[in-house]
C-alpha cells in the first residue's frame, strides 16, 4: 500500500498538496493538522481563505512550471475545486500521486458524462438530452419536457462550469425556450453544450457521501437530507429522517460499485432526488442528479456530528491511511451562511451550535460559513433561530 510518510525522517509527517484553497481546502487543512499532516494549497486567488490555515502557493492553473514546483514538494496531491483544469491535474500526476483519479474529475466536470456513468452503473436518472445549438435545444426541450406529458417542464444546464445554480434555467412553457437559450448560450446563433433535463417534482433531496481507501476499503455516511434555494444548499439534516431501509441499502451498494469502477480514492458525493413510486420497494426511488468528486457541502455536519469527518477521511484516504468510522455521534442540522456571517455573539449564545466562519469577505450569493446544531431535528427552536440569523445577515446590504 501507498505509504508517503515512509519517505520522511521520523517526527516529520507527510505534506499534502491541495489544488484549490477555498473553504473546502481550509477545512481539509484543519482536519489534516491533528494527524501531523502539513497542507500546502495551490490557487490563483491570493486571498483564498485556506491561506489563513495552510501555506498557499498562488499561480494561474495554466502555469505548469508552478504546478510542477508545487507537486515536487508534496507526498500526495488532491483537489477541493472541481473545475481545476484536467490538464493541470494530469501534469501534477506525473510528479506526485494524485487522488481522486483524473477520470473522476473529468466526469464530474461534465454533466453528460456524469449521467452516462450513473446509467452504466445502474443508477436511475431522470430523462435528459444533450444539445449544442438553439434548434437542438428547442427539440430537446420538446421531447424531454413538453411532448413527454410530464407537465412539469425542464431544467436546462450548461454541461460544464456551472455551480450553485449558475448556468441553469427552469423552463415551464414553450414560450420560455428561446430566452433560456440566449441566457445560457449568449445568443440564438451561439453554440453551447447544454443538458436538458426533465423537471423532477421530487419529494426531497438527499445526498450520499462515501470514502474509498487506496486498498479498496469503503465506508459511507448515512444519507443526508438537503434543502436548496436558488440552486444553493441552505440546510442539511443528518441523518435524513424516515428514508426507507431499501433505499439506503441500494444507494450505498451502487456508490460502492461506482467507486470501485473508477478505482476512486478519497471522498465522493452524489446528490439524489427522492420521488414517490408506487411500483418501487417501500414506495420510493432515488434519481441520481449529480456527483462531486471531492468533499461536499452536504457533509459539513460530519465535522461536529460524526466519529470521523469527511475532511479527515479524505485526508486519510489520499495518504493511504486507514479510514475512520462514519458513524453518527448525534443527529444534527447544518445551516449555510450565504452572503454574510451572522454576528458570532448571537450564534455562540445558542447551546449546541458549532460555528464555522470561513473568514471570507461578504458577497451576495457566496458561502461564507456554516453552523451545525447538535442533537437537533429540523423543528428544533435553535435551528429556527440560526436560520433567522442567517436570513437577516443575508438580507443586509454587502
Ligand atoms: P444542480 O446544480 O444540478 O445540483 O442543481 C441545483 C438544484 O436545482 C438542485 O439541488 C435542485 O434543487 C434543483 N434542480 C436541479 N435539477 C433539477 C431537476 N431536473 N428537477 C427539479 N429540480 C432540479
Tab-separated table of C-alpha atoms and ligand atoms in Angstrom:
chain	number	residue	atom	x	y	z
A	1	UNK	CA	0.000	0.000	0.000
A	2	UNK	CA	0.995	3.614	-0.613
A	3	UNK	CA	2.791	4.979	2.482
A	4	UNK	CA	4.006	8.522	1.888
A	5	UNK	CA	5.135	9.071	5.462
A	6	UNK	CA	7.810	6.419	4.923
A	7	UNK	CA	9.893	8.848	2.811
A	8	UNK	CA	10.279	11.216	5.739
A	9	UNK	CA	12.632	11.325	8.688
A	10	UNK	CA	10.813	10.321	11.873
A	11	UNK	CA	8.766	13.044	13.506
A	12	UNK	CA	8.052	14.781	10.202
A	13	UNK	CA	4.668	13.951	8.716
A	14	UNK	CA	3.695	13.944	5.053
A	15	UNK	CA	2.898	17.041	3.015
A	16	UNK	CA	-0.479	17.024	1.276
A	17	UNK	CA	-0.935	19.309	-1.716
A	18	UNK	CA	-4.453	20.649	-2.269
A	19	UNK	CA	-5.432	22.194	-5.608
A	20	UNK	CA	-7.860	24.952	-4.681
A	21	UNK	CA	-7.820	26.980	-1.470
A	22	UNK	CA	-11.449	27.815	-0.767
A	23	UNK	CA	-13.388	26.767	2.315
A	24	UNK	CA	-13.160	23.077	1.424
A	25	UNK	CA	-9.360	23.345	1.310
A	26	UNK	CA	-9.452	25.234	4.586
A	27	UNK	CA	-11.494	22.505	6.283
A	28	UNK	CA	-9.235	19.784	4.784
A	29	UNK	CA	-6.147	21.547	6.178
A	30	UNK	CA	-7.813	21.931	9.585
A	31	UNK	CA	-8.628	18.189	9.624
A	32	UNK	CA	-5.120	17.234	8.469
A	33	UNK	CA	-3.230	19.101	11.193
A	34	UNK	CA	-4.040	16.755	14.125
A	35	UNK	CA	-2.771	13.837	12.008
A	36	UNK	CA	0.599	15.565	11.706
A	37	UNK	CA	-0.053	16.255	8.015
A	38	UNK	CA	1.081	19.595	6.583
A	39	UNK	CA	-1.022	21.059	3.804
A	40	UNK	CA	0.043	23.345	1.021
A	41	UNK	CA	-2.702	24.729	-1.191
A	42	UNK	CA	-2.469	25.996	-4.780
A	43	UNK	CA	-4.910	28.633	-6.027
A	44	UNK	CA	-4.827	31.539	-8.483
A	45	UNK	CA	-6.588	33.729	-5.889
A	46	UNK	CA	-4.134	35.302	-3.373
A	47	UNK	CA	-6.880	35.955	-0.815
A	48	UNK	CA	-8.258	32.363	-0.915
A	49	UNK	CA	-9.414	31.502	2.601
A	50	UNK	CA	-7.415	28.270	3.069
A	51	UNK	CA	-4.351	30.530	3.050
A	52	UNK	CA	-5.213	31.517	6.651
A	53	UNK	CA	-4.598	27.983	7.914
A	54	UNK	CA	-2.122	26.474	5.438
A	55	UNK	CA	0.655	27.573	3.144
A	56	UNK	CA	-0.714	28.971	-0.121
A	57	UNK	CA	1.054	28.844	-3.480
A	58	UNK	CA	-0.525	31.400	-5.751
A	59	UNK	CA	-0.285	30.944	-9.543
A	60	UNK	CA	-2.642	30.510	-12.500
A	61	UNK	CA	-3.900	26.963	-13.211
A	62	UNK	CA	-2.171	27.186	-16.599
A	63	UNK	CA	1.294	27.826	-15.079
A	64	UNK	CA	2.564	24.263	-15.380
A	65	UNK	CA	6.051	25.183	-14.074
A	66	UNK	CA	4.459	26.432	-10.863
A	67	UNK	CA	2.312	23.276	-10.728
A	68	UNK	CA	5.461	21.149	-11.133
A	69	UNK	CA	7.356	23.015	-8.391
A	70	UNK	CA	4.320	22.595	-6.116
A	71	UNK	CA	3.930	18.891	-6.938
A	72	UNK	CA	7.594	18.127	-6.194
A	73	UNK	CA	7.107	19.293	-2.614
A	74	UNK	CA	4.097	17.059	-1.993
A	75	UNK	CA	3.856	13.423	-0.913
A	76	UNK	CA	0.330	13.294	-2.314
A	77	UNK	CA	-1.959	15.735	-4.095
A	78	UNK	CA	-5.721	16.142	-4.023
A	79	UNK	CA	-8.196	18.830	-5.114
A	80	UNK	CA	-11.037	20.690	-3.457
A	81	UNK	CA	-12.336	22.508	-6.519
A	82	UNK	CA	-13.910	20.510	-9.300
A	83	UNK	CA	-13.137	22.995	-12.044
A	84	UNK	CA	-9.373	22.560	-11.748
A	85	UNK	CA	-8.372	22.081	-15.420
A	86	UNK	CA	-7.820	18.366	-16.095
A	87	UNK	CA	-4.511	19.270	-17.833
A	88	UNK	CA	-3.227	20.822	-14.589
A	89	UNK	CA	-4.183	17.729	-12.621
A	90	UNK	CA	-2.664	15.411	-15.214
A	91	UNK	CA	0.603	17.375	-15.132
A	92	UNK	CA	0.711	17.189	-11.323
A	93	UNK	CA	0.077	13.439	-11.521
A	94	UNK	CA	3.341	12.918	-13.447
A	95	UNK	CA	5.234	14.174	-10.379
A	96	UNK	CA	3.186	13.027	-7.380
A	97	UNK	CA	0.361	10.696	-6.594
A	98	UNK	CA	-2.995	12.418	-7.299
A	99	UNK	CA	-6.340	11.280	-5.876
A	100	UNK	CA	-9.221	11.145	-6.667
A	101	UNK	CA	-8.278	9.982	-10.188
A	102	UNK	CA	-8.232	12.427	-13.108
A	103	UNK	CA	-11.041	10.432	-14.765
A	104	UNK	CA	-13.320	11.143	-11.788
A	105	UNK	CA	-12.547	14.865	-12.047
A	106	UNK	CA	-13.241	14.910	-15.792
A	107	UNK	CA	-16.509	13.016	-15.303
A	108	UNK	CA	-17.603	15.354	-12.515
A	109	UNK	CA	-16.882	18.378	-14.710
A	110	UNK	CA	-19.338	17.343	-17.409
A	111	UNK	CA	-22.995	16.750	-16.603
A	112	UNK	CA	-23.444	14.490	-19.635
A	113	UNK	CA	-20.510	12.200	-18.714
A	114	UNK	CA	-21.849	12.102	-15.156
A	115	UNK	CA	-25.298	10.960	-16.270
A	116	UNK	CA	-23.793	8.355	-18.604
A	117	UNK	CA	-21.665	6.993	-15.746
A	118	UNK	CA	-24.717	6.774	-13.473
A	119	UNK	CA	-26.620	4.854	-16.158
A	120	UNK	CA	-23.704	2.468	-16.792
A	121	UNK	CA	-23.571	1.756	-13.057
A	122	UNK	CA	-27.309	1.017	-12.912
A	123	UNK	CA	-28.367	4.159	-11.012
A	124	UNK	CA	-31.727	5.612	-12.065
A	125	UNK	CA	-31.661	9.061	-13.664
A	126	UNK	CA	-34.465	11.323	-14.865
A	127	UNK	CA	-34.945	11.800	-18.645
A	128	UNK	CA	-32.368	14.089	-20.310
A	129	UNK	CA	-30.920	15.037	-23.685
A	130	UNK	CA	-27.783	16.895	-24.749
A	131	UNK	CA	-27.986	19.865	-27.146
A	132	UNK	CA	-25.425	22.260	-28.685
A	133	UNK	CA	-27.473	24.611	-30.903
A	134	UNK	CA	-30.709	26.580	-30.480
A	135	UNK	CA	-32.552	24.166	-32.803
A	136	UNK	CA	-31.303	21.068	-30.960
A	137	UNK	CA	-32.170	22.760	-27.681
A	138	UNK	CA	-35.754	23.507	-28.707
A	139	UNK	CA	-36.209	19.934	-29.944
A	140	UNK	CA	-34.726	18.519	-26.714
A	141	UNK	CA	-36.993	20.694	-24.536
A	142	UNK	CA	-39.953	19.476	-26.540
A	143	UNK	CA	-39.073	15.763	-26.266
A	144	UNK	CA	-37.866	15.760	-22.658
A	145	UNK	CA	-40.401	18.159	-21.209
A	146	UNK	CA	-43.349	19.284	-23.220
A	147	UNK	CA	-44.276	16.397	-25.537
A	148	UNK	CA	-43.484	13.800	-22.836
A	149	UNK	CA	-46.640	14.698	-20.941
A	150	UNK	CA	-44.719	15.119	-17.674
A	151	UNK	CA	-46.328	18.549	-17.350
A	152	UNK	CA	-43.521	19.899	-15.202
A	153	UNK	CA	-41.224	21.495	-17.775
A	154	UNK	CA	-37.450	21.180	-17.984
A	155	UNK	CA	-34.287	22.374	-16.308
A	156	UNK	CA	-31.565	23.343	-18.779
A	157	UNK	CA	-27.983	23.309	-17.532
A	158	UNK	CA	-24.651	24.071	-19.153
A	159	UNK	CA	-22.716	20.810	-19.354
A	160	UNK	CA	-19.571	22.336	-17.897
A	161	UNK	CA	-18.635	25.125	-15.494
A	162	UNK	CA	-21.936	25.645	-13.630
A	163	UNK	CA	-22.176	25.513	-9.845
A	164	UNK	CA	-24.523	26.679	-7.067
A	165	UNK	CA	-27.376	27.136	-9.543
A	166	UNK	CA	-25.296	29.189	-12.028
A	167	UNK	CA	-25.603	28.175	-15.691
A	168	UNK	CA	-29.154	26.859	-15.192
A	169	UNK	CA	-32.621	27.815	-16.363
A	170	UNK	CA	-36.013	26.371	-15.418
A	171	UNK	CA	-38.354	26.359	-18.419
A	172	UNK	CA	-42.044	25.968	-17.614
A	173	UNK	CA	-43.583	26.699	-21.025
A	174	UNK	CA	-42.621	26.544	-24.710
A	175	UNK	CA	-42.608	30.355	-24.840
A	176	UNK	CA	-39.614	30.454	-22.479
A	177	UNK	CA	-37.345	28.208	-24.580
A	178	UNK	CA	-35.676	30.889	-26.757
A	179	UNK	CA	-34.982	33.266	-23.876
A	180	UNK	CA	-33.472	30.394	-21.875
A	181	UNK	CA	-31.180	29.501	-24.779
A	182	UNK	CA	-29.973	33.105	-25.067
A	183	UNK	CA	-29.411	33.255	-21.297
A	184	UNK	CA	-27.275	30.083	-21.364
A	185	UNK	CA	-25.510	30.420	-24.737
A	186	UNK	CA	-25.265	34.218	-25.188
A	187	UNK	CA	-27.226	34.490	-28.457
A	188	UNK	CA	-29.524	32.436	-30.702
A	189	UNK	CA	-26.630	31.669	-33.110
A	190	UNK	CA	-24.105	30.675	-30.465
A	191	UNK	CA	-23.109	27.065	-29.828
A	192	UNK	CA	-23.098	25.813	-26.255
A	193	UNK	CA	-23.040	22.305	-24.800
A	194	UNK	CA	-26.168	22.086	-22.696
A	195	UNK	CA	-28.098	19.332	-20.959
A	196	UNK	CA	-31.882	19.432	-20.949
A	197	UNK	CA	-33.382	17.537	-18.005
A	198	UNK	CA	-36.969	16.818	-17.131
A	199	UNK	CA	-38.025	18.902	-14.129
A	200	UNK	CA	-38.427	16.405	-11.269
A	201	UNK	CA	-41.265	17.092	-8.809
A	202	UNK	CA	-39.208	15.490	-6.052
A	203	UNK	CA	-40.379	14.924	-2.507
A	204	UNK	CA	-36.965	15.562	-1.021
A	205	UNK	CA	-33.322	15.973	-1.970
A	206	UNK	CA	-30.801	13.577	-0.445
A	207	UNK	CA	-27.065	13.101	-0.792
A	208	UNK	CA	-24.720	10.252	-0.069
A	209	UNK	CA	-21.128	10.830	0.938
A	210	UNK	CA	-18.730	7.920	0.935
A	211	UNK	CA	-14.997	7.350	1.126
A	212	UNK	CA	-12.817	4.724	-0.509
A	213	UNK	CA	-9.278	3.994	0.597
A	214	UNK	CA	-6.254	3.213	-1.561
A	215	UNK	CA	-6.595	-0.521	-0.860
A	216	UNK	CA	-10.332	-0.565	-1.679
A	217	UNK	CA	-11.727	-0.105	1.854
A	218	UNK	CA	-15.160	1.566	1.720
A	219	UNK	CA	-17.252	3.470	4.260
A	220	UNK	CA	-20.312	5.672	3.829
A	221	UNK	CA	-22.129	8.205	5.967
A	222	UNK	CA	-25.904	7.913	6.285
A	223	UNK	CA	-27.986	9.714	3.666
A	224	UNK	CA	-28.336	13.446	4.349
A	225	UNK	CA	-31.447	15.476	3.517
A	226	UNK	CA	-30.791	18.798	1.793
A	227	UNK	CA	-32.818	21.897	1.028
A	228	UNK	CA	-31.673	24.091	-1.843
A	229	UNK	CA	-32.960	27.513	-2.752
A	230	UNK	CA	-31.968	29.244	-5.962
A	231	UNK	CA	-29.676	26.266	-6.649
A	232	UNK	CA	-27.676	26.874	-3.428
A	233	UNK	CA	-27.678	24.482	-0.470
A	234	UNK	CA	-29.337	26.115	2.538
A	235	UNK	CA	-29.744	23.370	5.151
A	236	UNK	CA	-28.841	19.724	5.653
A	237	UNK	CA	-30.459	17.315	8.107
A	238	UNK	CA	-28.344	14.325	9.089
A	239	UNK	CA	-29.212	11.521	9.088
A	240	UNK	CA	-32.076	12.144	6.633
A	241	UNK	CA	-35.297	11.284	8.504
A	242	UNK	CA	-37.505	8.331	7.509
A	243	UNK	CA	-35.653	7.031	4.483
A	244	UNK	CA	-36.888	3.547	3.562
A	245	UNK	CA	-34.257	0.944	4.518
A	246	UNK	CA	-34.243	-0.491	0.985
A	247	UNK	CA	-33.413	2.922	-0.500
A	248	UNK	CA	-30.474	3.445	1.872
A	249	UNK	CA	-29.170	-0.077	1.244
A	250	UNK	CA	-29.350	0.093	-2.551
A	251	UNK	CA	-27.815	3.544	-2.676
A	252	UNK	CA	-24.765	2.535	-0.640
A	253	UNK	CA	-24.295	-0.556	-2.810
A	254	UNK	CA	-24.388	1.487	-6.048
A	255	UNK	CA	-21.969	4.001	-4.553
A	256	UNK	CA	-19.573	1.203	-3.613
A	257	UNK	CA	-19.705	-0.268	-7.140
A	258	UNK	CA	-19.238	3.144	-8.749
A	259	UNK	CA	-16.194	3.949	-6.612
A	260	UNK	CA	-14.663	0.535	-7.337
A	261	UNK	CA	-15.256	1.030	-11.072
A	262	UNK	CA	-13.436	4.388	-11.011
A	263	UNK	CA	-10.680	2.993	-8.733
A	264	UNK	CA	-11.613	6.019	-6.690
A	265	UNK	CA	-9.582	7.130	-3.663
A	266	UNK	CA	-10.994	9.842	-1.389
A	267	UNK	CA	-14.459	11.231	-0.623
A	268	UNK	CA	-17.194	11.251	-3.277
A	269	UNK	CA	-20.660	12.796	-3.015
A	270	UNK	CA	-23.738	12.005	-5.101
A	271	UNK	CA	-26.886	14.137	-4.939
A	272	UNK	CA	-30.269	12.488	-5.466
A	273	UNK	CA	-33.927	13.346	-5.810
A	274	UNK	CA	-36.298	11.146	-3.800
A	275	UNK	CA	-39.511	10.546	-5.707
A	276	UNK	CA	-42.600	8.576	-4.763
A	277	UNK	CA	-43.036	5.462	-6.891
A	278	UNK	CA	-45.831	3.043	-6.062
A	279	UNK	CA	-44.083	0.308	-8.065
A	280	UNK	CA	-40.844	0.545	-6.074
A	281	UNK	CA	-39.980	-1.463	-2.940
A	282	UNK	CA	-41.065	0.770	0.009
A	283	UNK	CA	-42.826	3.173	-2.413
A	284	UNK	CA	-39.864	5.488	-3.073
A	285	UNK	CA	-36.980	5.706	-5.504
A	286	UNK	CA	-33.838	7.810	-5.808
A	287	UNK	CA	-32.841	9.519	-9.059
A	288	UNK	CA	-29.146	10.437	-9.311
A	289	UNK	CA	-28.716	14.124	-10.175
A	290	UNK	CA	-25.016	14.876	-9.944
A	291	UNK	CA	-21.755	13.870	-8.342
A	292	UNK	CA	-18.907	15.800	-6.793
A	293	UNK	CA	-15.507	14.061	-6.756
A	294	UNK	CA	-14.482	15.795	-3.539
A	295	UNK	CA	-15.633	16.676	-0.057
A	296	UNK	CA	-19.100	18.214	-0.208
A	297	UNK	CA	-21.120	20.943	1.465
A	298	UNK	CA	-23.833	18.455	2.463
A	299	UNK	CA	-21.190	16.638	4.533
A	300	UNK	CA	-20.097	19.592	6.651
A	301	UNK	CA	-22.143	18.242	9.568
A	302	UNK	CA	-19.651	15.370	9.839
A	303	UNK	CA	-17.047	17.725	11.396
A	304	UNK	CA	-19.101	18.051	14.568
A	305	UNK	CA	-21.528	15.141	14.463
A	306	UNK	CA	-19.722	12.082	13.050
A	307	UNK	CA	-16.979	9.890	14.513
A	308	UNK	CA	-14.666	10.951	11.670
A	309	UNK	CA	-15.337	13.987	9.489
A	310	UNK	CA	-15.500	13.758	5.695
A	311	UNK	CA	-12.411	16.008	5.628
A	312	UNK	CA	-10.349	13.748	7.871
A	313	UNK	CA	-11.492	10.672	5.964
A	314	UNK	CA	-10.487	12.284	2.680
A	315	UNK	CA	-7.031	13.108	4.069
A	316	UNK	CA	-6.683	9.570	5.431
A	317	UNK	CA	-7.725	8.035	2.097
A	318	UNK	CA	-5.425	10.067	-0.149
A	319	UNK	CA	-2.470	9.451	2.183
A	320	UNK	CA	-3.064	5.679	2.224
A	321	UNK	CA	-4.028	5.676	5.916
A	322	UNK	CA	-6.813	3.555	7.477
A	323	UNK	CA	-10.287	5.084	7.144
A	324	UNK	CA	-12.204	6.291	10.206
A	325	UNK	CA	-15.714	5.348	11.265
A	326	UNK	CA	-18.575	7.186	9.545
A	327	UNK	CA	-20.874	6.570	12.495
A	328	UNK	CA	-23.110	9.424	13.619
A	329	UNK	CA	-22.440	10.811	17.095
A	330	UNK	CA	-25.569	12.947	17.217
A	331	UNK	CA	-28.400	13.875	14.855
A	332	UNK	CA	-27.732	17.385	13.574
A	333	UNK	CA	-28.849	20.176	11.283
A	334	UNK	CA	-26.359	22.207	9.265
A	335	UNK	CA	-27.271	25.741	8.177
A	336	UNK	CA	-25.238	27.527	5.498
A	337	UNK	CA	-24.446	31.228	5.777
A	338	UNK	CA	-24.829	32.800	2.363
A	339	UNK	CA	-23.755	36.381	1.602
A	340	UNK	CA	-22.597	37.387	5.096
A	341	UNK	CA	-21.969	35.841	8.529
A	342	UNK	CA	-24.487	36.480	11.316
A	343	UNK	CA	-22.916	38.051	14.426
A	344	UNK	CA	-20.727	35.416	16.150
A	345	UNK	CA	-22.020	36.539	19.542
A	346	UNK	CA	-25.612	35.583	18.598
A	347	UNK	CA	-24.628	32.193	17.187
A	348	UNK	CA	-22.334	31.283	20.063
A	349	UNK	CA	-25.110	32.003	22.571
A	350	UNK	CA	-27.123	29.083	21.143
A	351	UNK	CA	-26.416	25.827	23.033
A	352	UNK	CA	-25.007	23.050	20.875
A	353	UNK	CA	-24.419	25.360	17.914
A	354	UNK	CA	-20.995	24.775	16.339
A	355	UNK	CA	-19.884	27.769	14.278
A	356	UNK	CA	-17.617	27.702	11.224
A	357	UNK	CA	-16.656	31.091	9.802
A	358	UNK	CA	-14.590	30.782	6.611
A	359	UNK	CA	-13.258	34.331	7.067
A	360	UNK	CA	-14.339	35.290	3.553
A	361	UNK	CA	-15.414	38.828	2.625
A	362	UNK	CA	-19.204	39.195	2.440
A	363	UNK	CA	-20.639	38.981	-1.067
A	364	UNK	CA	-24.150	38.231	-2.315
A	365	UNK	CA	-24.681	34.535	-3.086
A	366	UNK	CA	-21.331	33.450	-1.603
A	367	UNK	CA	-20.982	30.706	1.021
A	368	UNK	CA	-19.159	32.389	3.912
A	369	UNK	CA	-19.708	29.927	6.768
A	370	UNK	CA	-22.000	27.367	8.326
A	371	UNK	CA	-23.249	26.211	11.706
A	372	UNK	CA	-24.102	22.702	12.853
A	373	UNK	CA	-26.688	22.389	15.599
A	374	UNK	CA	-26.115	19.190	17.551
A	375	UNK	CA	-28.768	16.844	18.918
A	376	UNK	CA	-31.277	18.624	16.719
A	377	UNK	CA	-34.144	17.803	14.356
A	378	UNK	CA	-35.453	20.242	11.745
A	379	UNK	CA	-38.159	21.659	14.019
A	380	UNK	CA	-35.786	22.468	16.910
A	381	UNK	CA	-36.204	26.119	18.019
A	382	UNK	CA	-32.397	26.501	17.949
A	383	UNK	CA	-32.407	25.586	14.255
A	384	UNK	CA	-35.155	28.136	13.584
A	385	UNK	CA	-33.102	30.762	15.409
A	386	UNK	CA	-29.968	30.017	13.347
A	387	UNK	CA	-31.990	30.156	10.109
A	388	UNK	CA	-33.425	33.538	11.176
A	389	UNK	CA	-29.937	34.852	11.890
A	390	UNK	CA	-28.713	33.503	8.528
A	391	UNK	CA	-31.592	35.208	6.672
A	392	UNK	CA	-31.070	38.514	8.492
A	393	UNK	CA	-27.335	38.501	7.657
A	394	UNK	CA	-28.043	37.572	4.024
A	395	UNK	CA	-30.530	40.442	3.686
A	396	UNK	CA	-28.019	43.032	4.949
A	397	UNK	CA	-26.526	45.101	2.132
A	398	UNK	CA	-22.945	43.956	1.426
B	1	LIG	P1	-27.606	21.003	-9.572
B	1	LIG	O1	-26.596	22.044	-9.931
B	1	LIG	O2	-27.855	20.016	-10.660
B	1	LIG	O3	-27.281	20.327	-8.255
B	1	LIG	O4	-28.973	21.786	-9.303
B	1	LIG	C1	-29.129	22.660	-8.202
B	1	LIG	C2	-30.513	22.484	-7.603
B	1	LIG	O5	-31.523	22.824	-8.580
B	1	LIG	C3	-30.848	21.059	-7.202
B	1	LIG	O6	-30.320	20.754	-5.936
B	1	LIG	C4	-32.374	21.112	-7.228
B	1	LIG	O7	-32.887	21.782	-6.094
B	1	LIG	C5	-32.653	21.951	-8.452
B	1	LIG	N1	-32.730	21.079	-9.656
B	1	LIG	C6	-31.711	20.725	-10.452
B	1	LIG	N2	-32.112	19.886	-11.434
B	1	LIG	C7	-33.440	19.697	-11.250
B	1	LIG	C8	-34.434	18.924	-11.934
B	1	LIG	N3	-34.143	18.206	-13.039
B	1	LIG	N4	-35.692	18.959	-11.437
B	1	LIG	C9	-36.014	19.700	-10.350
B	1	LIG	N5	-35.122	20.469	-9.672
B	1	LIG	C10	-33.850	20.462	-10.105
